[in-house]
Short mmCIF file of C-alpha atoms and ligand atoms in Angstrom, two decimals:
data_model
loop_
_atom_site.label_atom_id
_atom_site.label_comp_id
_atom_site.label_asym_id
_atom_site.label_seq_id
_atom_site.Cartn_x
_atom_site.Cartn_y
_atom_site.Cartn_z
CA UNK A 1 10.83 -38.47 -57.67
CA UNK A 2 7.21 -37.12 -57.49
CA UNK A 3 6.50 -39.67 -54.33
CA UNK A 4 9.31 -38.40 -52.58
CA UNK A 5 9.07 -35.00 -53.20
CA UNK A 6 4.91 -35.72 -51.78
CA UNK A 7 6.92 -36.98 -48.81
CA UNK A 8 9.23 -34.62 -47.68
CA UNK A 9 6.15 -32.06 -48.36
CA UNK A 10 3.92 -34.37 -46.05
CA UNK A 11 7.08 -34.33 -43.33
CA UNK A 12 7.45 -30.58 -43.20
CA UNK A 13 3.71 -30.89 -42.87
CA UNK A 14 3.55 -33.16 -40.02
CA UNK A 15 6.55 -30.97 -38.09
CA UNK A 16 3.92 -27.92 -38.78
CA UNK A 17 1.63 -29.63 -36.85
CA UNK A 18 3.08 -30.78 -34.67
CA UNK A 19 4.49 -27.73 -33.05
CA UNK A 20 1.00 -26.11 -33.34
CA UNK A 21 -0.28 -28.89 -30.73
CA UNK A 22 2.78 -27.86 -29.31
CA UNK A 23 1.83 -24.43 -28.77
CA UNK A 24 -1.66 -25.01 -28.46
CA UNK A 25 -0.78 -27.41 -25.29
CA UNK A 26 1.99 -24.74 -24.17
CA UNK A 27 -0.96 -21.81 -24.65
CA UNK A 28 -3.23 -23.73 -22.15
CA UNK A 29 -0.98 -24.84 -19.57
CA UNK A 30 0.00 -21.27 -19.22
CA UNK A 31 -3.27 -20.24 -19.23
CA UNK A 32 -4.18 -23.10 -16.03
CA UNK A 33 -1.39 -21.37 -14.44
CA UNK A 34 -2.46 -17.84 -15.00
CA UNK A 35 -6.17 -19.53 -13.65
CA UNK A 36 -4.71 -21.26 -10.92
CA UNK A 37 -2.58 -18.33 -10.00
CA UNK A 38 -4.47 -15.31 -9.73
CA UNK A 39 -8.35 -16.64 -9.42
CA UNK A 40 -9.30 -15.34 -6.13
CA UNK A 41 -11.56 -18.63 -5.68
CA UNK A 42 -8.75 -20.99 -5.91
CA UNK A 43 -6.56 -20.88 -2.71
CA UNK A 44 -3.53 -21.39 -3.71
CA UNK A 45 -1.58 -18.44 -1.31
CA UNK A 46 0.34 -15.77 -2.74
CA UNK A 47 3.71 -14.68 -0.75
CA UNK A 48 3.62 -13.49 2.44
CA UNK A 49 2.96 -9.26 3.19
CA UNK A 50 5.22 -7.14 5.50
CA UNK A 51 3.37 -4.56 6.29
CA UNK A 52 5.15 -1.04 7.49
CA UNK A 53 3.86 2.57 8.28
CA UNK A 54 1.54 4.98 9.89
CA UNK A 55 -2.59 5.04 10.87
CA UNK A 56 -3.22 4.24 6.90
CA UNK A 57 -1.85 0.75 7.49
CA UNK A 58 -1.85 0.27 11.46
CA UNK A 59 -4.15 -2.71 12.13
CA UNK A 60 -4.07 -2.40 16.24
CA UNK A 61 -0.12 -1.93 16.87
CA UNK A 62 -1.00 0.89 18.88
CA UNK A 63 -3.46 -0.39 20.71
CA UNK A 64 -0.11 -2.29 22.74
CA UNK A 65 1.87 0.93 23.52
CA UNK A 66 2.03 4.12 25.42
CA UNK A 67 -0.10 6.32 23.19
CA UNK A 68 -2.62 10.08 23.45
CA UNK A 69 -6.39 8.68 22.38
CA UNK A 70 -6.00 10.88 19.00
CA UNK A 71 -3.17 8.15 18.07
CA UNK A 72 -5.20 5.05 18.60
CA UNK A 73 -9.12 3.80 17.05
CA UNK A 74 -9.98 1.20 19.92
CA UNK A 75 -13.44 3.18 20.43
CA UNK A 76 -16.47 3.00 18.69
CA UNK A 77 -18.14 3.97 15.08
CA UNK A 78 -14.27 2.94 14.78
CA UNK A 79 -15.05 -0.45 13.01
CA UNK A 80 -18.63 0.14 12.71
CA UNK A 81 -19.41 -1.50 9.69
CA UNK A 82 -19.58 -4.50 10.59
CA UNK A 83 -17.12 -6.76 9.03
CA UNK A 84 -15.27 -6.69 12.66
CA UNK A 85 -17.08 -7.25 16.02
CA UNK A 86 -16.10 -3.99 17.15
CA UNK A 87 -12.94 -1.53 17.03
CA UNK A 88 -9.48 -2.67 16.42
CA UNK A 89 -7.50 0.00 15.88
CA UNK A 90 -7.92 0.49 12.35
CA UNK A 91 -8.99 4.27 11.62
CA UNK A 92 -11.67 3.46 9.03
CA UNK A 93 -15.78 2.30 9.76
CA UNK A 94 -14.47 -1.21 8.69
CA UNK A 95 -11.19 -2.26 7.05
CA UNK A 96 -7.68 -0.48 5.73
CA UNK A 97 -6.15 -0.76 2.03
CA UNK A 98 -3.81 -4.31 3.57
CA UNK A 99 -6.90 -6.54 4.39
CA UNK A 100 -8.44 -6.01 1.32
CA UNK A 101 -4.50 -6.72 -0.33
CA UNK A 102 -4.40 -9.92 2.32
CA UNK A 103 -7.67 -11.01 0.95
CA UNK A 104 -6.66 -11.01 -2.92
CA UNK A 105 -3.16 -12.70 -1.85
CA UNK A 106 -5.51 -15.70 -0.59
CA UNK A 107 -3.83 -14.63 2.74
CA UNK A 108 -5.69 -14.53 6.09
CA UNK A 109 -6.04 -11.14 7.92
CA UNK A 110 -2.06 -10.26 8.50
CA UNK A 111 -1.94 -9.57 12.55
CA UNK A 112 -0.20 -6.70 14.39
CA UNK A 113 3.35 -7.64 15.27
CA UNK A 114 2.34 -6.38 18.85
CA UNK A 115 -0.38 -8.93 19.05
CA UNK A 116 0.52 -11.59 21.93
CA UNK A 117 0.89 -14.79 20.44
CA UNK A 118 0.12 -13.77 16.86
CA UNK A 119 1.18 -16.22 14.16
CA UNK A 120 3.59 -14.81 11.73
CA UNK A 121 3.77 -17.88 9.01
CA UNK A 122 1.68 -15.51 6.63
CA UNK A 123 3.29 -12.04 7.16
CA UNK A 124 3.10 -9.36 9.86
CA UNK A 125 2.28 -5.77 10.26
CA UNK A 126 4.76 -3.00 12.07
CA UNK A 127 2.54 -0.21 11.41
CA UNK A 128 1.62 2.38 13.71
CA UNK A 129 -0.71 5.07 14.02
CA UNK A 130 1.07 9.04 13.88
CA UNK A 131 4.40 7.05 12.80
CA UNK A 132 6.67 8.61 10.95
CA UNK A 133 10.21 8.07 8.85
CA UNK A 134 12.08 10.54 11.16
CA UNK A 135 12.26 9.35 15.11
CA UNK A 136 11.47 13.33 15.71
CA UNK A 137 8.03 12.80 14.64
CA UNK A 138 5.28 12.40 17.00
CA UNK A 139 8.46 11.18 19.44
CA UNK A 140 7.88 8.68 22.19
CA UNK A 141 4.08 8.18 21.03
CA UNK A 142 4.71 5.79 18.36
CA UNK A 143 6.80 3.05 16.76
CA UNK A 144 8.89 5.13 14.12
CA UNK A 145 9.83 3.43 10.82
CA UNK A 146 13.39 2.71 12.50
CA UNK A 147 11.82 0.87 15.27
CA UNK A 148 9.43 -1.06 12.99
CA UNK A 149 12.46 -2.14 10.88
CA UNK A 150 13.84 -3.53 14.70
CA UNK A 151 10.53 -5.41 14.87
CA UNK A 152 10.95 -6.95 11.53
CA UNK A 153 14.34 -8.51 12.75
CA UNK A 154 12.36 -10.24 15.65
CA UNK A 155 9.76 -11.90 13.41
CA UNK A 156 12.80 -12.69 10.99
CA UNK A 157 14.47 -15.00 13.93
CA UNK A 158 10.74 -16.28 14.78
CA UNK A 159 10.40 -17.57 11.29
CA UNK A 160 13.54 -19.06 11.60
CA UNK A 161 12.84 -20.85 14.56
CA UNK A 162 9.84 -21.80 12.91
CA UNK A 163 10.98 -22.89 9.83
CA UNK A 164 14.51 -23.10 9.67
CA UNK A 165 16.77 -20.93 7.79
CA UNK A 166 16.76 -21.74 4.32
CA UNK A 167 12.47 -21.78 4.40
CA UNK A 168 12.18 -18.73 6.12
CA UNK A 169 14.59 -17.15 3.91
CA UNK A 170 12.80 -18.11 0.62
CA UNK A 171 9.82 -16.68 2.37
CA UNK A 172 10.89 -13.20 2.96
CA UNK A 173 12.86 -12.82 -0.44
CA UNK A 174 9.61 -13.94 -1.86
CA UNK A 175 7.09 -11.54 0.39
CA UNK A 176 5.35 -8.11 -0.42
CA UNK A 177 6.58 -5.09 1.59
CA UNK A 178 3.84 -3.24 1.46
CA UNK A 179 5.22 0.84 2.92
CA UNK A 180 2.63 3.04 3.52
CA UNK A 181 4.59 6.06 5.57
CA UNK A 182 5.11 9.71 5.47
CA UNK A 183 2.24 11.65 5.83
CA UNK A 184 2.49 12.35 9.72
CA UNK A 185 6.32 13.51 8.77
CA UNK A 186 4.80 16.64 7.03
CA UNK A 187 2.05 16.97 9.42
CA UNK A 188 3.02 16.73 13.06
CA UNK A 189 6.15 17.07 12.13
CA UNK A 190 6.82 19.78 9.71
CA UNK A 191 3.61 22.12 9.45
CA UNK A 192 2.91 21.57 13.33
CA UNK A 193 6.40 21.98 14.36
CA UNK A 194 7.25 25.87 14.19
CA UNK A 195 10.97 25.01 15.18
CA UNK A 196 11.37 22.46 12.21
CA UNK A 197 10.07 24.81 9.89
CA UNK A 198 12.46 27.39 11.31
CA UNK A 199 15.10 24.95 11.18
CA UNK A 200 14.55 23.05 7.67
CA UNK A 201 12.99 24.63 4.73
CA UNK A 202 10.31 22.69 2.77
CA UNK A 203 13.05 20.94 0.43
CA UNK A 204 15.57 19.98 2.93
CA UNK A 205 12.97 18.48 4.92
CA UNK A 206 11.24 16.41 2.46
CA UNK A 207 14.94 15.90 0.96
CA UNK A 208 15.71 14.05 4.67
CA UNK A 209 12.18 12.14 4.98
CA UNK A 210 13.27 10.75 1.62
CA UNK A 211 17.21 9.61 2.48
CA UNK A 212 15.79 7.94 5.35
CA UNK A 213 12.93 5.54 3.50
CA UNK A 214 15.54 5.02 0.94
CA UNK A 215 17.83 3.82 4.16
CA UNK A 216 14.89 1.34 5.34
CA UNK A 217 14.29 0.49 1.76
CA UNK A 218 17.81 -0.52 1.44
CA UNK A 219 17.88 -2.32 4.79
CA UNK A 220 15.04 -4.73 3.85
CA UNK A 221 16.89 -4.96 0.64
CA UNK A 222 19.92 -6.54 2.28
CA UNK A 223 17.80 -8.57 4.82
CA UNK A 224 16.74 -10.07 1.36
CA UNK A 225 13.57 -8.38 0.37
CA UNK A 226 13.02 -7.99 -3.38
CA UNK A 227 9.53 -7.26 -3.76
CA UNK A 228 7.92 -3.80 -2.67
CA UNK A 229 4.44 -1.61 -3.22
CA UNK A 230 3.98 2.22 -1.50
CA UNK A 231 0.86 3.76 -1.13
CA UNK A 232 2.10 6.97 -2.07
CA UNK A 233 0.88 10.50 0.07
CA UNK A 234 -2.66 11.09 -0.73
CA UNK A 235 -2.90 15.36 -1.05
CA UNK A 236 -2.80 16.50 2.46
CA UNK A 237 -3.87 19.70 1.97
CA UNK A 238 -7.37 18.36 1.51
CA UNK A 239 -7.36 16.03 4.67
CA UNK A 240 -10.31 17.84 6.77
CA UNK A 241 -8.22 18.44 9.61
CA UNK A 242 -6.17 20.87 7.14
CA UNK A 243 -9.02 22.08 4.78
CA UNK A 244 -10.29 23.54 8.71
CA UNK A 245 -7.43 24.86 9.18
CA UNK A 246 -6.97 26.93 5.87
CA UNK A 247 -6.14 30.16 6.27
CA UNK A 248 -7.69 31.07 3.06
CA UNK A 249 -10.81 28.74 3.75
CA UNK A 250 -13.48 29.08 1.28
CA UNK A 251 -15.74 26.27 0.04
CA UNK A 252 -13.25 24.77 -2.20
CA UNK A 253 -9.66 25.41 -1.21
CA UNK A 254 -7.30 22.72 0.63
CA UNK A 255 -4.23 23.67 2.57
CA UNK A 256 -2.22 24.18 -0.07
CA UNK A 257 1.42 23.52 1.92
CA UNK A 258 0.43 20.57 2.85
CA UNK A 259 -0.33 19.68 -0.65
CA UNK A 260 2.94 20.66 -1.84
CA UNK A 261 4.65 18.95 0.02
CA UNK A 262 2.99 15.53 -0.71
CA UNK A 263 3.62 16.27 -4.42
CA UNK A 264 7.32 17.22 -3.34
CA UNK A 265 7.68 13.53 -0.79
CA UNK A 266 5.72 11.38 -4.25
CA UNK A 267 7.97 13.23 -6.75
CA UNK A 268 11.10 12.61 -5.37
CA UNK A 269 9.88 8.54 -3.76
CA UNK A 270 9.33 8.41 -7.74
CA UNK A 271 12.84 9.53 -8.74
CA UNK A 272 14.26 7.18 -6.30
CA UNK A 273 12.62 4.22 -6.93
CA UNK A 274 13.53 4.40 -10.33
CA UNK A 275 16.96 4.84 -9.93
CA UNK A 276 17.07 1.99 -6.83
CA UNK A 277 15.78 -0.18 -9.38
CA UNK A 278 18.69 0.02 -11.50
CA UNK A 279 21.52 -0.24 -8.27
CA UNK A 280 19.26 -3.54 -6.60
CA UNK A 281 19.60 -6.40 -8.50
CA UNK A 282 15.93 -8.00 -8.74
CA UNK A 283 14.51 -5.23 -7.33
CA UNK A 284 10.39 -5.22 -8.16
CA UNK A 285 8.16 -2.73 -6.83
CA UNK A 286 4.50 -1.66 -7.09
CA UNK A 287 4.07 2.49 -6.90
CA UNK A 288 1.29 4.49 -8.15
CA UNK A 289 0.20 8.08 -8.15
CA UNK A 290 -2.37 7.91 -4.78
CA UNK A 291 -2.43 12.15 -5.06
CA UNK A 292 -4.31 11.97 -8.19
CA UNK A 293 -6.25 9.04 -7.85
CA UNK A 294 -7.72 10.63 -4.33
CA UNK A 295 -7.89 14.11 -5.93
CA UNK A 296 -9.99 12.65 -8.83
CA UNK A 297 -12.30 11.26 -6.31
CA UNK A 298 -12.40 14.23 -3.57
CA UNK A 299 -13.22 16.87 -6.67
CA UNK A 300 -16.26 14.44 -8.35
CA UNK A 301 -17.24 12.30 -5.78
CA UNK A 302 -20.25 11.54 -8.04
CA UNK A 303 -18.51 9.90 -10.58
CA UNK A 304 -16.86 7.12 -8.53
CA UNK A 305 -20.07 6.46 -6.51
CA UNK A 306 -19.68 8.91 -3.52
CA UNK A 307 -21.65 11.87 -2.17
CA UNK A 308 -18.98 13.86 -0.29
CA UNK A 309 -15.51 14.33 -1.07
CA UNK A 310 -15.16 17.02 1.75
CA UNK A 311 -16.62 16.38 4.83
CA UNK A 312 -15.50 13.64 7.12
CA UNK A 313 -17.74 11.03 8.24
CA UNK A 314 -17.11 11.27 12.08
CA UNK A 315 -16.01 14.12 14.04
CA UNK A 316 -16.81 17.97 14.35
CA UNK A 317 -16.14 21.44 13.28
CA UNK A 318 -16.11 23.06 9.76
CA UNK A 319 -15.23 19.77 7.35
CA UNK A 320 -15.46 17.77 10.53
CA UNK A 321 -11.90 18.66 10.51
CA UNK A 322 -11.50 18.46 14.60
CA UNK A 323 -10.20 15.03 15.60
CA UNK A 324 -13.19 13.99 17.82
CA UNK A 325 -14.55 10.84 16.45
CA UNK A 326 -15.26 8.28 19.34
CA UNK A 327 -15.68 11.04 22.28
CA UNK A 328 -12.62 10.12 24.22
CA UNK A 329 -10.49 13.14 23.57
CA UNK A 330 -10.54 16.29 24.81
CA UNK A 331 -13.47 17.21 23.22
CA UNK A 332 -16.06 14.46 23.75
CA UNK A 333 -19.32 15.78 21.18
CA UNK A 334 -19.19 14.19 18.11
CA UNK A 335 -21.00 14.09 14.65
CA UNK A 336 -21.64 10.83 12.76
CA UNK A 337 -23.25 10.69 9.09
CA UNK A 338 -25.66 8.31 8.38
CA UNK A 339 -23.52 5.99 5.74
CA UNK A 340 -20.15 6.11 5.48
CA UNK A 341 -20.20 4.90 2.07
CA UNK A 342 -21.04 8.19 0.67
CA UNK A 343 -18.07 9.71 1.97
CA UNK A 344 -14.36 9.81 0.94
CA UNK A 345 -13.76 10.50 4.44
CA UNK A 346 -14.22 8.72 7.01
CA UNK A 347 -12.57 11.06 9.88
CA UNK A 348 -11.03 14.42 10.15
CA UNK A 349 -7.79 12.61 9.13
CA UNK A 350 -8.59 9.06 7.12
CA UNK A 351 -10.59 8.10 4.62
CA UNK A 352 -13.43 5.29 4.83
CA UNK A 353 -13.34 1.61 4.28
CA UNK A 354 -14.80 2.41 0.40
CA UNK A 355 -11.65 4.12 -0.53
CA UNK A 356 -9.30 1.66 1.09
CA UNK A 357 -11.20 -1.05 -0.69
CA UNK A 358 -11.06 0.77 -4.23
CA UNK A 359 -7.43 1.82 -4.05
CA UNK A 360 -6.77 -2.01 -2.86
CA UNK A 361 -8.43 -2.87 -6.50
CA UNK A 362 -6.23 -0.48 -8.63
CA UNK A 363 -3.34 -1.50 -7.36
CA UNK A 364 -3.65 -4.87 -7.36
CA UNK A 365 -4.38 -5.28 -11.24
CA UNK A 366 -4.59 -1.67 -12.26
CA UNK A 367 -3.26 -0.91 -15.52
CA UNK A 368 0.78 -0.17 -16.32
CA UNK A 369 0.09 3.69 -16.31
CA UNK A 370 -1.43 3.90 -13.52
CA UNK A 371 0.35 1.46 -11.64
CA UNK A 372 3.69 -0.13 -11.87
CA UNK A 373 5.95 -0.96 -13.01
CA UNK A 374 4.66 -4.06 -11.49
CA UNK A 375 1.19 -4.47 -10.49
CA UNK A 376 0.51 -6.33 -6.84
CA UNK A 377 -1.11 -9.27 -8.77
CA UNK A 378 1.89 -9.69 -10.47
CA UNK A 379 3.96 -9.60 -7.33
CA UNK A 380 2.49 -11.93 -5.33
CA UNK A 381 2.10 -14.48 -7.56
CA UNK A 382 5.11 -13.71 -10.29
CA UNK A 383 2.53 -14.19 -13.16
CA UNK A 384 4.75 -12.50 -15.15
CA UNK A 385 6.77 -15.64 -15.04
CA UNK A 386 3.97 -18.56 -16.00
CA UNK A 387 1.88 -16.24 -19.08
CA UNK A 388 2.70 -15.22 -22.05
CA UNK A 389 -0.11 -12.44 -21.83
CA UNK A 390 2.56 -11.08 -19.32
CA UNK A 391 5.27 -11.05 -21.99
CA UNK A 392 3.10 -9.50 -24.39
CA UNK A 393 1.75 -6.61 -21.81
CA UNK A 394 4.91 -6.66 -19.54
CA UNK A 395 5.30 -3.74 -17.29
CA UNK A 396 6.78 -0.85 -18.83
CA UNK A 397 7.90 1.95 -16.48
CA UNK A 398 7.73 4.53 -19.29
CA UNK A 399 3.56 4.31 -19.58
CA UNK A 400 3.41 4.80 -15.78
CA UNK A 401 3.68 8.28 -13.90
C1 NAG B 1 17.77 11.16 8.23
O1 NAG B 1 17.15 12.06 9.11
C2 NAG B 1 18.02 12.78 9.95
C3 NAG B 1 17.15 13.61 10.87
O2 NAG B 1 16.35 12.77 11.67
C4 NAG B 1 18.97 13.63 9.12
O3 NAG B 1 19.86 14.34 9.94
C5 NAG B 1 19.71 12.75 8.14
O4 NAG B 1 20.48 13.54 7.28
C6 NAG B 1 18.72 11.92 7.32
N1 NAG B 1 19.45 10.97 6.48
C7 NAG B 1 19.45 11.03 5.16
C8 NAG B 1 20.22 9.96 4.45
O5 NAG B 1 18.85 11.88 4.53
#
């Protein structure tokens, strides 16, 4: 009696055991895939990046078309940093918010779609400089977010050339669209465009730049994309160009319309994506709240490591607010400041290569309320499927605002 009861006690001890290695072994094979996944040393390439939108995301698109000098950076400081030979058409001293992205992904740089012979296999960017949602804005200068959606259709049949269908359709319902778009909507084309504002007023406006995102977002849906991040609309009011052009300048005031309106465009982007969420089956998406972040950072430049959250880098005027940088506009006298580094911005309307590179970090593992519900990390490798730290800290849209 007493030996078998020592027995089964032994058994249930053995089965305890036992599924402790178990879990012990299961705990460290997740943990070589969380390693292998998302160490930026080991190559292993995250999904390929789609890249749409305006001058915050344009790596040299518009150095292909029909464009005014304001809407293209092929001029030096443009690139000045060093990290390219020269200018490419990004409109920062070195490189935009995607390269950094590209880098983390284990990606290489992801070329214009414009650029002859570029190679696609990795992702491409449609992204031009003073492009907006609506085809009104900035008309016949740029490649407009419909137009950029037509591009997307050519790489699609290039991959599948490539490829073949079923491989490049696992790689585009696996990719990162990464939208960065808007901003030149409300500038050029609202608070530039007397008749627009006669015609539209503030809500109805904004109300229309949203239905038509939500159009394109839906379009990639149904082409198969799943997985999306937007750099939401940084507050325009403080861009230099606008600060100069306050009507109630003093030291510290932005444009405060243009502000609103950002707040208005991220509100409502943030009311749809929720609710898209909930209509697209497997929808995942990356958002954050950019206004704040860049507010945070143009108010106390100090604490984040900068010197001057108001003046632009390169150009002229109060705020260097005058578009000027590079001399090949109308105007061809310049300023340049000694190290772009200490400044949040870079021209009268971008910020510098430091900004893109820190707003590249917080949204690639920032925290769930800051960024989410999904975090870029977690996108382009679908951690969330291989750890059981992502089970435990899974994305929860209510912490994020
Ligand atoms: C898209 O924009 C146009 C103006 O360009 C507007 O007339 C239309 O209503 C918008 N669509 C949606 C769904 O909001």
């Amino acid at each position: 009696m007493l030996k078998n009861k020592n027995q089964s006690f032994s058994v249930l001890a053995m089965a305890r055991l036992s599924s402790c290695i178990g879990y012990f072994f299961l705990f460290v094979i997740l943990r070589c895939f969380r390693a292998s996944a998302s160490s930026p040393s080991h190559k292993t390439a995250g999904a390929a990046l789609f890249i749409f939108g305006d001058s915050t995301v344009d790596v040299g698109n518009n150095n292909y078309i029909t464009t005014t000098p304001e809407n293209r950076a092929d001029v030096k400081p443009y690139g000045q940093n060093g990290f390219f030979e020269g200018p490419t058409g990004r409109f920062s001293d070195g490189r935009v918010i995607v390269d950094y992205i590209a880098d983390y992904a284990n990606l290489p740089l992801i070329p214009p779609f414009l650029q002859p012979s570029a190679d696609y296999t990795y992702g491409a960017n449609f992204a031009s400089a003073g492009g907006g949602v609506l085809p009104d804005t900035n008309k016949g200068l740029v490649i407009d977010l419909p137009t950029q959606l037509k591009n997307f259709e050519e790489v699609e049949k290039a991959l599948t050339e490539k490829l073949g269908e079923a491989q490049a359709k696992e790689l585009i319902s696996e990719a990162v669209y990464f939208i960065s778009i808007g901003s030149n909507d409300y500038l050029g084309g609202y608070l530039g465009n007397p008749k627009m504002q006669e015609t539209y007023i503030p809500e109805v406006y904004v109300g229309m730049v949203i239905g038509n995102l939500t159009n394109a977002i839906q379009a990639l849906y149904e082409k198969g994309a799943r997985k999306f991040a937007f750099l939401s609309l940084s507050p325009l009011g403080c861009l230099p160009v606008l600060r100069a052009l306050n009507p109630k300048a003093s030291e510290s005031d932005c444009f405060e319309a243009g502000s609103s309106l950002a707040l208005a465009h991220n509100n409502a982007l943030r009311a749809i994506l929720t609710s898209l969420q909930h209509i697209l089956k497997d929808l995942k998406y990356c958002n954050s709240n950019f206004y704040n972040w860049l507010d945070d950072r143009i108010k106390n430049p100090s604490k984040f490591g900068f010197k001057d959250g108001v003046n632009a880098c390169c150009g002229s005027g109060p705020y260097g607010g005058l578009l000027t940088c590079g001399g090949n506009k109308k105007a061809t006298e310049f300023q340049l400041c000694n190290n772009a580094d200490e400044h949040v911005w870079w021209d009268s309307f971008h910020p510098t290569e430091r900004i893109h590179e820190q707003f590249a970090k917080a949204l690639w593992n920032g925290p769930p309320f800051s960024v989410g519900p999904y975090n870029l990390e977690t996108l382009f490798f679908n951690v969330e499927k291989l750890t059981i730290a992502d089970i435990v800290d899974a994305p929860d849209e209510h912490h994020f605002q």
